Short mmCIF file of C-alpha atoms in Angstrom, two decimals:
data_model
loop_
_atom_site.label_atom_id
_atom_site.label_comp_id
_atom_site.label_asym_id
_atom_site.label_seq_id
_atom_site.Cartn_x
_atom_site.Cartn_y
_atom_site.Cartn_z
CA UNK A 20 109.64 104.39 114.77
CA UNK A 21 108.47 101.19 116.53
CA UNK A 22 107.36 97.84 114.80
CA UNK A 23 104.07 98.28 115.68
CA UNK A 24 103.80 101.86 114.42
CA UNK A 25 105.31 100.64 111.37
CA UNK A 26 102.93 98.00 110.90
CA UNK A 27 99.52 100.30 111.54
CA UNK A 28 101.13 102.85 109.38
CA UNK A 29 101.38 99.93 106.31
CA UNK A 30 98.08 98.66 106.57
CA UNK A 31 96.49 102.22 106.81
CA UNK A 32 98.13 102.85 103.60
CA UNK A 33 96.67 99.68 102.00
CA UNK A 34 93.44 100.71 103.64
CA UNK A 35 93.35 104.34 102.57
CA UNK A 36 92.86 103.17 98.26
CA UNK A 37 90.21 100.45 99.39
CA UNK A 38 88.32 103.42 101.29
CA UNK A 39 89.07 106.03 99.43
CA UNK A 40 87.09 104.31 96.54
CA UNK A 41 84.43 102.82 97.75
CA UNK A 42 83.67 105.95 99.97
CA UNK A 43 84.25 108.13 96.98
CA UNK A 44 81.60 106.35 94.84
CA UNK A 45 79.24 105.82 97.58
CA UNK A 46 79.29 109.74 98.10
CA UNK A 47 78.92 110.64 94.47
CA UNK A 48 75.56 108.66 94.42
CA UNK A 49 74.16 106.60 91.64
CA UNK A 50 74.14 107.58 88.36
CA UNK A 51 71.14 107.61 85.58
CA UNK A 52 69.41 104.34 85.43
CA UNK A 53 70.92 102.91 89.43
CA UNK A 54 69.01 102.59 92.54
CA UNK A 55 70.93 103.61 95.72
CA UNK A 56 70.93 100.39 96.72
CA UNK A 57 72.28 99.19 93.50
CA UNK A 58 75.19 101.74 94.13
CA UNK A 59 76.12 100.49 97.02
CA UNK A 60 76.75 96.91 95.49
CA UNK A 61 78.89 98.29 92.47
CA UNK A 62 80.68 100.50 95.06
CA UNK A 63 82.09 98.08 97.87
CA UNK A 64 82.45 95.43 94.35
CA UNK A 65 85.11 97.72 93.11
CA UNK A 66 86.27 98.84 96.11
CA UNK A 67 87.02 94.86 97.32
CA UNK A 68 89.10 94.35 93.58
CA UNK A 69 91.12 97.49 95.19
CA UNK A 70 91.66 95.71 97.96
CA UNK A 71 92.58 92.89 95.75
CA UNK A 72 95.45 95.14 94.40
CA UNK A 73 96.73 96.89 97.49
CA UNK A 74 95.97 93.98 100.05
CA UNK A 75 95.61 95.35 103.67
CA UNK A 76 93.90 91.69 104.51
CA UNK A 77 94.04 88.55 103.11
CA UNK A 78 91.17 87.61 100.18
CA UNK A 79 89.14 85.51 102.26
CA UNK A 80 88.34 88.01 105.06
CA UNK A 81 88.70 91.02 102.79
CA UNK A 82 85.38 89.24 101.39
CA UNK A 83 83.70 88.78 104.44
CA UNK A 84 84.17 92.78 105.19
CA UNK A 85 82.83 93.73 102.13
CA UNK A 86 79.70 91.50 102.45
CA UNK A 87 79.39 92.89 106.17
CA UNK A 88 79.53 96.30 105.23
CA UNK A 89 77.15 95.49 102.53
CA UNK A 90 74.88 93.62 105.22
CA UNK A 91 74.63 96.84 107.36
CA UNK A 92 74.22 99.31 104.52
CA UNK A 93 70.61 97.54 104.64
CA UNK A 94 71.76 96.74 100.73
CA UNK A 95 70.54 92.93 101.66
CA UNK A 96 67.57 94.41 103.06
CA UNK A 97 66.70 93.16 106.85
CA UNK A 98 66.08 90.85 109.01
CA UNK A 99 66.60 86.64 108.32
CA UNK A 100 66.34 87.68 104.71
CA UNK A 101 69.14 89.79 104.22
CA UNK A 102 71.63 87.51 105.82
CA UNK A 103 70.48 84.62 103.26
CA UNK A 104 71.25 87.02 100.93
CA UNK A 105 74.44 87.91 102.21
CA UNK A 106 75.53 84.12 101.64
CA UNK A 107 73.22 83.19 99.03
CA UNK A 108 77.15 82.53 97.36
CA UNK A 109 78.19 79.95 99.09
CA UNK A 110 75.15 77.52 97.84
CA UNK A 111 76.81 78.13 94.42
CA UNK A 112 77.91 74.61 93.16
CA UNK A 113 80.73 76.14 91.54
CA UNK A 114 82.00 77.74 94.34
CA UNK A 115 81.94 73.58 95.75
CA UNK A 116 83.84 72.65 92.90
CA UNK A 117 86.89 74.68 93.73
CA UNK A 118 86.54 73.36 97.48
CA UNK A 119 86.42 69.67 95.96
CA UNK A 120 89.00 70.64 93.96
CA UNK A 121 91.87 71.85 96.72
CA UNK A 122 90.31 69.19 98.91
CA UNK A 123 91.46 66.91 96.09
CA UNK A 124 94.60 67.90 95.40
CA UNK A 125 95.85 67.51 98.98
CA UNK A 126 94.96 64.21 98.68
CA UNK A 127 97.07 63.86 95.47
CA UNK A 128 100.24 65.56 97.06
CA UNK A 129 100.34 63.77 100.42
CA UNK A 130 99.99 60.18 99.13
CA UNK A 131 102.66 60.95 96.89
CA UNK A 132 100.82 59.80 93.71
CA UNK A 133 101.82 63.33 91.92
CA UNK A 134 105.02 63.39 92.89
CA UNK A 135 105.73 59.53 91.43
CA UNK A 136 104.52 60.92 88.45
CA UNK A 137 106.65 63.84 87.51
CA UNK A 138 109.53 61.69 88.72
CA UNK A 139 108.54 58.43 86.20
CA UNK A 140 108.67 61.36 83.51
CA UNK A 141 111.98 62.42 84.28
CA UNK A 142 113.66 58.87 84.98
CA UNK A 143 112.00 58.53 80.90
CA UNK A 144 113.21 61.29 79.57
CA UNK A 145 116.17 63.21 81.32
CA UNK A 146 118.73 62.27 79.42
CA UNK A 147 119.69 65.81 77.98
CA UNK A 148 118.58 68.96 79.53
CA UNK A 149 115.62 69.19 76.95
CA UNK A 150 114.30 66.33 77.68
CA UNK A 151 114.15 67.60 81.17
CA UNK A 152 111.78 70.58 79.95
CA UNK A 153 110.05 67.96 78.26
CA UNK A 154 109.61 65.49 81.16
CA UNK A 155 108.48 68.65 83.09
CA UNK A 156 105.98 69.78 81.09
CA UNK A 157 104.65 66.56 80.09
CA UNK A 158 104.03 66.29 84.19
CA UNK A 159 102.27 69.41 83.81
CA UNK A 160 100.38 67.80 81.04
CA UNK A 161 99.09 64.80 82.95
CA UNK A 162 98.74 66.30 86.77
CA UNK A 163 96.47 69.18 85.16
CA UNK A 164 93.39 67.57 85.22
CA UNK A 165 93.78 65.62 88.43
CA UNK A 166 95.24 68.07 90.93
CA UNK A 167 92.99 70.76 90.15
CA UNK A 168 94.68 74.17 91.72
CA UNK A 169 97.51 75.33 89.82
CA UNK A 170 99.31 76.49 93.05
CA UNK A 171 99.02 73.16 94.57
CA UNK A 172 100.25 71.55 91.43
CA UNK A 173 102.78 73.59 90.54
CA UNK A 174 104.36 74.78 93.69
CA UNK A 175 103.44 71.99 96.26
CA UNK A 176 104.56 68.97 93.51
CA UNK A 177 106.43 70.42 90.39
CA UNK A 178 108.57 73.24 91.99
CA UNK A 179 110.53 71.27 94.39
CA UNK A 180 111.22 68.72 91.97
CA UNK A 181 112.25 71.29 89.55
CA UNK A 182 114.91 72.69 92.33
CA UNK A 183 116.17 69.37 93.19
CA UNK A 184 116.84 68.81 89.57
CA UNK A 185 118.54 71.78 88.98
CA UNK A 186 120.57 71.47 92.24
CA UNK A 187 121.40 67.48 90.78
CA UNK A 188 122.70 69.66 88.07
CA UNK A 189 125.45 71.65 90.06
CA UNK A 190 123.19 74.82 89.22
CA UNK A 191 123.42 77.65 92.27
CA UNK A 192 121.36 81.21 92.08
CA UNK A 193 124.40 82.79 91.65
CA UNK A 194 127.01 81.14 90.41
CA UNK A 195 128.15 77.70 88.08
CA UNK A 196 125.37 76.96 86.02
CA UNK A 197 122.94 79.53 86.91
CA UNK A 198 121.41 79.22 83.09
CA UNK A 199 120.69 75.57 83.94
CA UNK A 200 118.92 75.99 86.48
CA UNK A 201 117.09 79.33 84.99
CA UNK A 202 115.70 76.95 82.15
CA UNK A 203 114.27 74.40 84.60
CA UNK A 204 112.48 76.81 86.47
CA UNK A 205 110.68 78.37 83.55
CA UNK A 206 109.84 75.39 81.89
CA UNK A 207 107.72 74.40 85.14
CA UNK A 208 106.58 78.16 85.43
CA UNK A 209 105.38 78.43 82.00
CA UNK A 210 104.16 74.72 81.47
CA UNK A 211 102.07 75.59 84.54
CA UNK A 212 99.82 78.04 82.88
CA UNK A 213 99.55 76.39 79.66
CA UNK A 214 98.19 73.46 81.87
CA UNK A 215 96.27 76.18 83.60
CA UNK A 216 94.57 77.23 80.80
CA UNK A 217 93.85 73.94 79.18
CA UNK A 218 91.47 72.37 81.31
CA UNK A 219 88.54 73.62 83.64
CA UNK A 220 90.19 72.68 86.96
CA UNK A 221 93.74 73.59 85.93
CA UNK A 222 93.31 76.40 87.73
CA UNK A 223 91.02 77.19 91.20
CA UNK A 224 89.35 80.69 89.46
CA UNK A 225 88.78 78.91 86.27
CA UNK A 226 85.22 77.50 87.48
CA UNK A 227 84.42 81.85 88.38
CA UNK A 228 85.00 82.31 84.12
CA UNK A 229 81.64 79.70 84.23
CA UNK A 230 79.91 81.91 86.24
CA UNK A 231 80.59 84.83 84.76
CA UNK A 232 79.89 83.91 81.23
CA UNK A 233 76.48 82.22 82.56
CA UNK A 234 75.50 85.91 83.93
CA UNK A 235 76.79 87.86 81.56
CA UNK A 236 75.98 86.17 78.26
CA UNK A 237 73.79 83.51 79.15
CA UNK A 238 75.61 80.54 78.43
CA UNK A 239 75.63 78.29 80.69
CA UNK A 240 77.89 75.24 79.19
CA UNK A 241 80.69 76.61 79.82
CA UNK A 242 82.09 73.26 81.38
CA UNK A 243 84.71 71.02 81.72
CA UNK A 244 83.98 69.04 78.70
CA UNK A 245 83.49 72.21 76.14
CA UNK A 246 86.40 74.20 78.41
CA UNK A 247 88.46 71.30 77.20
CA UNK A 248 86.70 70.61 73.36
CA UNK A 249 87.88 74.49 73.01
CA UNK A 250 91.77 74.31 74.56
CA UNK A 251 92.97 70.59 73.65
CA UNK A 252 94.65 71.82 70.23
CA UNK A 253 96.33 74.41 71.33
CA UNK A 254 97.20 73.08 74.49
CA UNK A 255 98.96 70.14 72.91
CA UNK A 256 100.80 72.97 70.29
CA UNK A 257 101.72 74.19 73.49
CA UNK A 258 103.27 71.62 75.14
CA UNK A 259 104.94 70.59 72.43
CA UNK A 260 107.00 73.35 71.76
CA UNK A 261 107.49 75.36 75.47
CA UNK A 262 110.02 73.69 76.25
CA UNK A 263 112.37 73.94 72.42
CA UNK A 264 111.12 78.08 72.77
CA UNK A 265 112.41 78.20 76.19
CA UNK A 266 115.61 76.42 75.34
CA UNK A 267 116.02 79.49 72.41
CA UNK A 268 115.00 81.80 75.27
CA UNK A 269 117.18 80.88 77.70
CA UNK A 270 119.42 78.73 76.56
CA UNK A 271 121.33 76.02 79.06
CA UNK A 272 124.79 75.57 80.05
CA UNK A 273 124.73 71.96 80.09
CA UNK A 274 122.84 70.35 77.81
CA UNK A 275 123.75 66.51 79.08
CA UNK A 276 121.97 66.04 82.25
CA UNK A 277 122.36 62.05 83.39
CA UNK A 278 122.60 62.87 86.70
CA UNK A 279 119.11 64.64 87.14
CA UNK A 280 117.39 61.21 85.64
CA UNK A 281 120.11 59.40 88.14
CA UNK A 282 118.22 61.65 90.85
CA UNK A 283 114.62 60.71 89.53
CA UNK A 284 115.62 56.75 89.77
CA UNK A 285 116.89 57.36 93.64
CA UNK A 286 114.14 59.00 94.62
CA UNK A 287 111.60 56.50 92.84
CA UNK A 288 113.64 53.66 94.31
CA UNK A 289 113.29 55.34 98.00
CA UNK A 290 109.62 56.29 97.53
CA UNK A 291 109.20 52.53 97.25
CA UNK A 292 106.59 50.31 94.74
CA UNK A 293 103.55 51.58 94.53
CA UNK A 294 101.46 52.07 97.80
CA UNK A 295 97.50 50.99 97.61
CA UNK A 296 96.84 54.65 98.06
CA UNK A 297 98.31 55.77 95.49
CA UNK A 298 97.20 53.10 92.69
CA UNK A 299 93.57 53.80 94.29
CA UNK A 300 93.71 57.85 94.05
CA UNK A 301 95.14 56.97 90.55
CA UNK A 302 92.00 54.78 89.61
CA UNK A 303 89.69 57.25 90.98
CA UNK A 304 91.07 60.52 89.41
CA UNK A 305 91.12 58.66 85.70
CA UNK A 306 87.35 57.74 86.75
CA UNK A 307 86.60 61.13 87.71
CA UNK A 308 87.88 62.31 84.32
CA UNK A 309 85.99 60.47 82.95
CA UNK A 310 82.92 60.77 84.67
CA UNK A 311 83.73 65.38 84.03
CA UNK A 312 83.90 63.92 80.27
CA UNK A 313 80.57 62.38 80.65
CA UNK A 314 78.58 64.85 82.16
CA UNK A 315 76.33 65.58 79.23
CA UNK A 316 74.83 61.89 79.77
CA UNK A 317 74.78 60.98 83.25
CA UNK A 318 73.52 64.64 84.22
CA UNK A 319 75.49 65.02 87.43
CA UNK A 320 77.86 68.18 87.50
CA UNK A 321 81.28 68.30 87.80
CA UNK A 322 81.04 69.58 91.61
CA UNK A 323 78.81 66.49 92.70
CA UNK A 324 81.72 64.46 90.48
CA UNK A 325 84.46 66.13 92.97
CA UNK A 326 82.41 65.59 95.86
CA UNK A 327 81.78 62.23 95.63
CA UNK A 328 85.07 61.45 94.66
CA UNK A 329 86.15 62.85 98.26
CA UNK A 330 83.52 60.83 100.09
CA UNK A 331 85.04 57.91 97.81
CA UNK A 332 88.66 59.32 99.38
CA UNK A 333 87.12 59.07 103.27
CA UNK A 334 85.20 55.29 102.54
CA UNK A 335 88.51 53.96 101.25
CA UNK A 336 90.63 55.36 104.14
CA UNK A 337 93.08 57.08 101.37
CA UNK A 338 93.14 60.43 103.54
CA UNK A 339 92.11 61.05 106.25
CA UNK A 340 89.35 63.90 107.33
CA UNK A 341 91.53 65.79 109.43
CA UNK A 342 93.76 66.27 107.18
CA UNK A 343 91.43 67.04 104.44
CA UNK A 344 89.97 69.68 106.37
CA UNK A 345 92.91 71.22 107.48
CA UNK A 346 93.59 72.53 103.90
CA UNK A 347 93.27 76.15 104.43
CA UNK A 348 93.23 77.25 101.02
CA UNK A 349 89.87 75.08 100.28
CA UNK A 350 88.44 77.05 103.07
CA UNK A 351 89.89 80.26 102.26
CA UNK A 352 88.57 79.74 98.34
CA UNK A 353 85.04 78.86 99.88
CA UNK A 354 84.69 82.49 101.62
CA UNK A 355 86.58 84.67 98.81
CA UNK A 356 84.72 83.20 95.86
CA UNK A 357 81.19 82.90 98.00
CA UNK A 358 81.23 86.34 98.42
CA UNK A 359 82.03 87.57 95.22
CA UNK A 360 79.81 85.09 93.97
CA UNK A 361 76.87 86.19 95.88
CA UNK A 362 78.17 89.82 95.35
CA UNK A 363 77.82 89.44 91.81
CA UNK A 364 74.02 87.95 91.90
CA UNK A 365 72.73 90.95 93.16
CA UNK A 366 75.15 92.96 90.79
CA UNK A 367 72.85 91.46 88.12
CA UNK A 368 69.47 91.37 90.07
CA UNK A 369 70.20 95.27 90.93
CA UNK A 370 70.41 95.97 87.21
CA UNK A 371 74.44 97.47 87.55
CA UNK A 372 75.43 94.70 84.64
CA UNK A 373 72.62 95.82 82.28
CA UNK A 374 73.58 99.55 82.67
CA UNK A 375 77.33 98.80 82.32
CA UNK A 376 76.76 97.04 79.30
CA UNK A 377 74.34 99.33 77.95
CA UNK A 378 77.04 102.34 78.90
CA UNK A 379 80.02 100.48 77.10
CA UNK A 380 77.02 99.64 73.82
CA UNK A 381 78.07 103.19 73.20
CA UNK A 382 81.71 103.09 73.53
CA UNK A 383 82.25 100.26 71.07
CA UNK A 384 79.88 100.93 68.34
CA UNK A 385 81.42 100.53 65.19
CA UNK A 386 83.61 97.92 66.12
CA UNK A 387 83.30 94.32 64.20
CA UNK A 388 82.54 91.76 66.36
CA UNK A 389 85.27 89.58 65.88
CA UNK A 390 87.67 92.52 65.30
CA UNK A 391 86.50 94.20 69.01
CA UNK A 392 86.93 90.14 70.73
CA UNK A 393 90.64 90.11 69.22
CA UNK A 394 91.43 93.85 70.19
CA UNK A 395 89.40 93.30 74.06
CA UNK A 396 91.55 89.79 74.09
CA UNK A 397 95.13 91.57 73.28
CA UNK A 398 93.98 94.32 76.43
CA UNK A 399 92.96 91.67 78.57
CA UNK A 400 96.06 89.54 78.55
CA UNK A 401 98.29 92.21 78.37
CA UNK A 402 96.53 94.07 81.95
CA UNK A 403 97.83 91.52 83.76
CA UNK A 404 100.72 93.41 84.31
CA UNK A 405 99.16 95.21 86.59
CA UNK A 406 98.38 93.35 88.54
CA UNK A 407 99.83 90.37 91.14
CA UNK A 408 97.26 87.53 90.98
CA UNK A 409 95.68 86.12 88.33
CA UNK A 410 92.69 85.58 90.49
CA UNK A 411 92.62 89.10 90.65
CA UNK A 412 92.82 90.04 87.59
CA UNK A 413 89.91 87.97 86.80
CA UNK A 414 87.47 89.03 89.33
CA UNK A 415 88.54 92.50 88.36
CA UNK A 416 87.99 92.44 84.78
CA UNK A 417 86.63 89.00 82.67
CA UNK A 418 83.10 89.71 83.61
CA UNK A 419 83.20 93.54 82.36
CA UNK A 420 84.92 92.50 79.35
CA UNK A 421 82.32 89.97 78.31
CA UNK A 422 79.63 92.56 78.79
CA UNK A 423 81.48 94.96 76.17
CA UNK A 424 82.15 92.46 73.50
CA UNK A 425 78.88 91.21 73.88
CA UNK A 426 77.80 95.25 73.65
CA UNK A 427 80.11 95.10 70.57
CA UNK A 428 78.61 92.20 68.87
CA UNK A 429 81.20 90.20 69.64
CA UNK A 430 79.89 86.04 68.96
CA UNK A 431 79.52 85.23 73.03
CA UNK A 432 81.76 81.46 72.08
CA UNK A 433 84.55 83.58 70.65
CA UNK A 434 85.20 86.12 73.56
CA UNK A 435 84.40 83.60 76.72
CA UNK A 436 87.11 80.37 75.95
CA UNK A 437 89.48 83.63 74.23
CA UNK A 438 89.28 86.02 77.76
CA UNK A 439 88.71 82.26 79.77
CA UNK A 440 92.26 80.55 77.91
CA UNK A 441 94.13 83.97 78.34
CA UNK A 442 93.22 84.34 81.97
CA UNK A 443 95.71 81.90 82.66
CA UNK A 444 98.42 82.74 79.73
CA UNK A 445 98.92 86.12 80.89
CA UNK A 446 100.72 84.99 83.68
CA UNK A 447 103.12 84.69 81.82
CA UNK A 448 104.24 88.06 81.58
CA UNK A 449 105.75 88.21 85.44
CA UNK A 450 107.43 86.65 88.26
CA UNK A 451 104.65 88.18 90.54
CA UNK A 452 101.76 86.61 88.51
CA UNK A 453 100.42 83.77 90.74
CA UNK A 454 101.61 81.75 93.67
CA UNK A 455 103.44 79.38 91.74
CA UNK A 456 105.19 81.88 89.20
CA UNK A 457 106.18 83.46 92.28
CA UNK A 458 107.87 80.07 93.91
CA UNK A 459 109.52 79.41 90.87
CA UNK A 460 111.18 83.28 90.53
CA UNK A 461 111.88 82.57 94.45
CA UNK A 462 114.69 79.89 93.49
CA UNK A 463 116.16 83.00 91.78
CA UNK A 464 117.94 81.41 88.95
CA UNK A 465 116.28 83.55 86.83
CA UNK A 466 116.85 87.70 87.14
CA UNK A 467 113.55 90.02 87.05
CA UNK A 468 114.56 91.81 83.96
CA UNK A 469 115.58 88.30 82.46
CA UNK A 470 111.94 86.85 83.50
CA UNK A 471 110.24 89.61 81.88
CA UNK A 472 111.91 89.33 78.46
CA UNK A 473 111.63 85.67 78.81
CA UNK A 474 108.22 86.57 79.70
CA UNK A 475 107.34 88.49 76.73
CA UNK A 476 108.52 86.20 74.33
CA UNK A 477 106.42 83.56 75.57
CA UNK A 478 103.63 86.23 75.53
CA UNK A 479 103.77 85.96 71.94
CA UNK A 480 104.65 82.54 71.61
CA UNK A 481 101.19 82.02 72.84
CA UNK A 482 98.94 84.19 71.42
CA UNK A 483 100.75 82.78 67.69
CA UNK A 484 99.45 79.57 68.96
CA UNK A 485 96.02 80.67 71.18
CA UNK A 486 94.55 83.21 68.26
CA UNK A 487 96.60 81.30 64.84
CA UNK A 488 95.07 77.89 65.73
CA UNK A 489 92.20 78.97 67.91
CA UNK A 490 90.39 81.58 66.12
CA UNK A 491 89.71 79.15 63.08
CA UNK A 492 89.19 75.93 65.55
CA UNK A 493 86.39 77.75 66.97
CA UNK A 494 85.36 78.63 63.70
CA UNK A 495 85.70 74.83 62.44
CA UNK A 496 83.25 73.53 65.42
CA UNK A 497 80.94 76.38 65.04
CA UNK A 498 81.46 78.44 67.93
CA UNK A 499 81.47 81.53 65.93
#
């Protein structure tokens, strides 16, 4: 068989799930209480997070299909009007805020300010092969908020560092060492997603958990400041003891590591003293932090913040505009998340989130509110095994699970920041998680089987932390 056969036969197979759905439930028709045209929406909606799953195109213009197929269904309706409505998304200013924040992080990783950094952490604390987990988590720590996409952070800044280190170490994939190197790697895996899942722009789907808990429950302060009032104690627990877990986990080899903060002094001497770009991106990141912080008196929202920080990027000549527009994943974000932004407006305008909710009132009756948040929490985080992006796995399933606990009683500021925190946890579980997970388990220090016990462990690590601590924090400041 040629290549090319090959290749059609592999992305009809990826095609025949997506179709097979989606054509299934179109032919089936609309059940009690759904408009046709409502049908259509939940149909090529499911049929996309399919697509999400088997992948016969990329996100971005897997999107784009499913709004065009939804455009000549007549499901917009016709004329001018129905292509508004087809990317009535993309005015979303969330969707601008995960633009602003790729746009953003570019910045951050070619001036070299992020980088500096992680390395000032590890010249501080790299004595001993701890305080290398340390010194990489603590980067984690401080680059979450300001390099907001979790990919960009972790596998564009963190990762290569992380190798280097390791390789500074004598550790090889498969030979002297190995554990050495296996601990470095899941220290910047796993501190990652705890700095994913402590602040609002830790990770680029993060901003879609807003939406959905605005739609779905009606609240619509779900924003940087309360994502953050809700995750900074646990977060901290977090950080604090990753990196002592992971050492139980997988222990080291070598435990002295001089020449790794040897390495992070070279490097910092040959990167120079600090460059005017990078003390100026510094000074305007800590001002846009604290101008997300402030939000609730100046009025602006966070995506006007991120915007105007990049226009602040262009006055000052830090980056320049080519550059800032050649980051493909902004652009890429702006088309997935537009579409399945606008695709879930009409989901609720149509009425297909009112009769899902009503339909799952039934199935949960009886349940305690708090009792059916916990048990919908533990079967959220623990999904993600099925599936191989986190951004998935959210567009697939947060939304649906806040309309059930919300059918179940559940208080609506218990289940959002418990299925928001997790969303970004559960990667933990795999080394096929998320982009950066998937960098990491690419330096293959660390087996499959070995990454999924590791995995599991730190599964439960955080839920001790994430339900033990959270559940009566939230309580304490009146959330539930």
């Amino acid at each position: 068989m040629s290549d090319s056969s090959r290749q059609l036969g592999d992305s009809l197979a990826r095609w025949a799930p997506v179709l097979a759905v989606g054509g299934a439930m179109v032919a089936a028709g609309p059940p009690d209480g759904l408009t046709m045209n409502a049908w259509w929406f939940a149909s090529v909606f499911i049929a996309t997070i399919v697509g999400f799953l088997t992948r016969p195109l990329a996100m971005g213009p897997l999107v784009l299909v499913a709004l065009l197929t939804l455009l000549f269904a007549g499901a917009f309706g016709t004329g001018a009007k129905a292509v508004e409505g087809m990317l009535s998304g993309f005015a979303d200013a969330t969707v601008w805020l995960v633009v602003a924040a790729f746009l953003l992080s570019g910045t951050v990783v070619r001036t070299g300010f992020g980088r500096r950094i992680a390395l000032m952490l590890i010249r501080s604390l790299g004595q001993t092969t701890l305080g290398l987990g340390y010194a990489i988590a603590g980067s984690e720590l401080i680059l979450g908020p300001i390099i907001p996409a979790a990919t960009a952070r972790g596998g564009a800044v963190m990762a290569p560092i992380v190798n280097s280190l390791a390789l500074a170490l004598g550790a090889t994939p498969h030979g002297e060492r190995r554990r050495t190197g296996g601990y470095l790697v899941l220290c910047g895996a796993h501190a990652n997603l705890i700095a994913s899942a402590m602040f609002f722009t830790g990770m680029a789907a993060n901003p879609q958990l807003a939406i959905f808990a605005r739609d779905a429950l009606g609240v619509d302060d779900w924003d940087w400041i309360n994502w953050l009032r809700g995750s900074w104690p646990m977060g901290l627990v977090g950080f604090a003891l990753l990196p002592w877990i992971l050492f139980k986990l997988h222990k080291p080899d070598l435990t002295h590591s001089p020449e790794a903060r040897q390495e992070a002094v070279d490097e910092l001497k040959a990167m120079g003293p600090w460059s005017g770009k990078q003390i100026a991106v510094g000074l305007l990141l800590v001002a846009m932090v604290i101008a997300w912080a402030l939000e609730p008196y100046h009025g602006v929202y966070a995506a006007g913040i991120a915007l105007a920080g990049i226009a602040v990027i262009l006055i000052l000549n830090i980056d320049r505009w080519t550059d800032l527009t050649g980051d493909r994943a902004a652009w890429d974000s702006l088309i997935w998340l537009g579409g399945l932004v606008g695709m879930a407006k009409y989901l609720k305008s149509e009425g297909v989130i009112d009769w899902f909710a009503a339909l799952m009132r039934d199935q949960v009756v009886g349940l305690h509110g708090v009792t059916a948040a916990v048990a919908l929490g533990l079967i959220y985080f623990f999904s993600m095994y099925a599936f191989s992006m986190m951004t998935g796995h959210i567009m697939a399933m947060a939304g649906a699970f806040f309309v059930v606990a919300h059918a179940a009683g559940s208080p609506a500021m218990l289940i959002i920041p418990m299925i928001s925190y997790f969303s970004n946890l559960c990667g933990c579980l795999t080394n096929y998680s998320t982009g950066q997970v998937v960098i990491y388990s690419g330096f293959d220090y660390v087996t499959t089987r070995r990454w999924f016990a590791v995995g599991f462990g730190v599964a439960v690590f955080h839920l001790v932390v994430w339900l033990g601590i959270g559940l009566p924090y939230w309580k304490l400041i009146g959330w539930w």
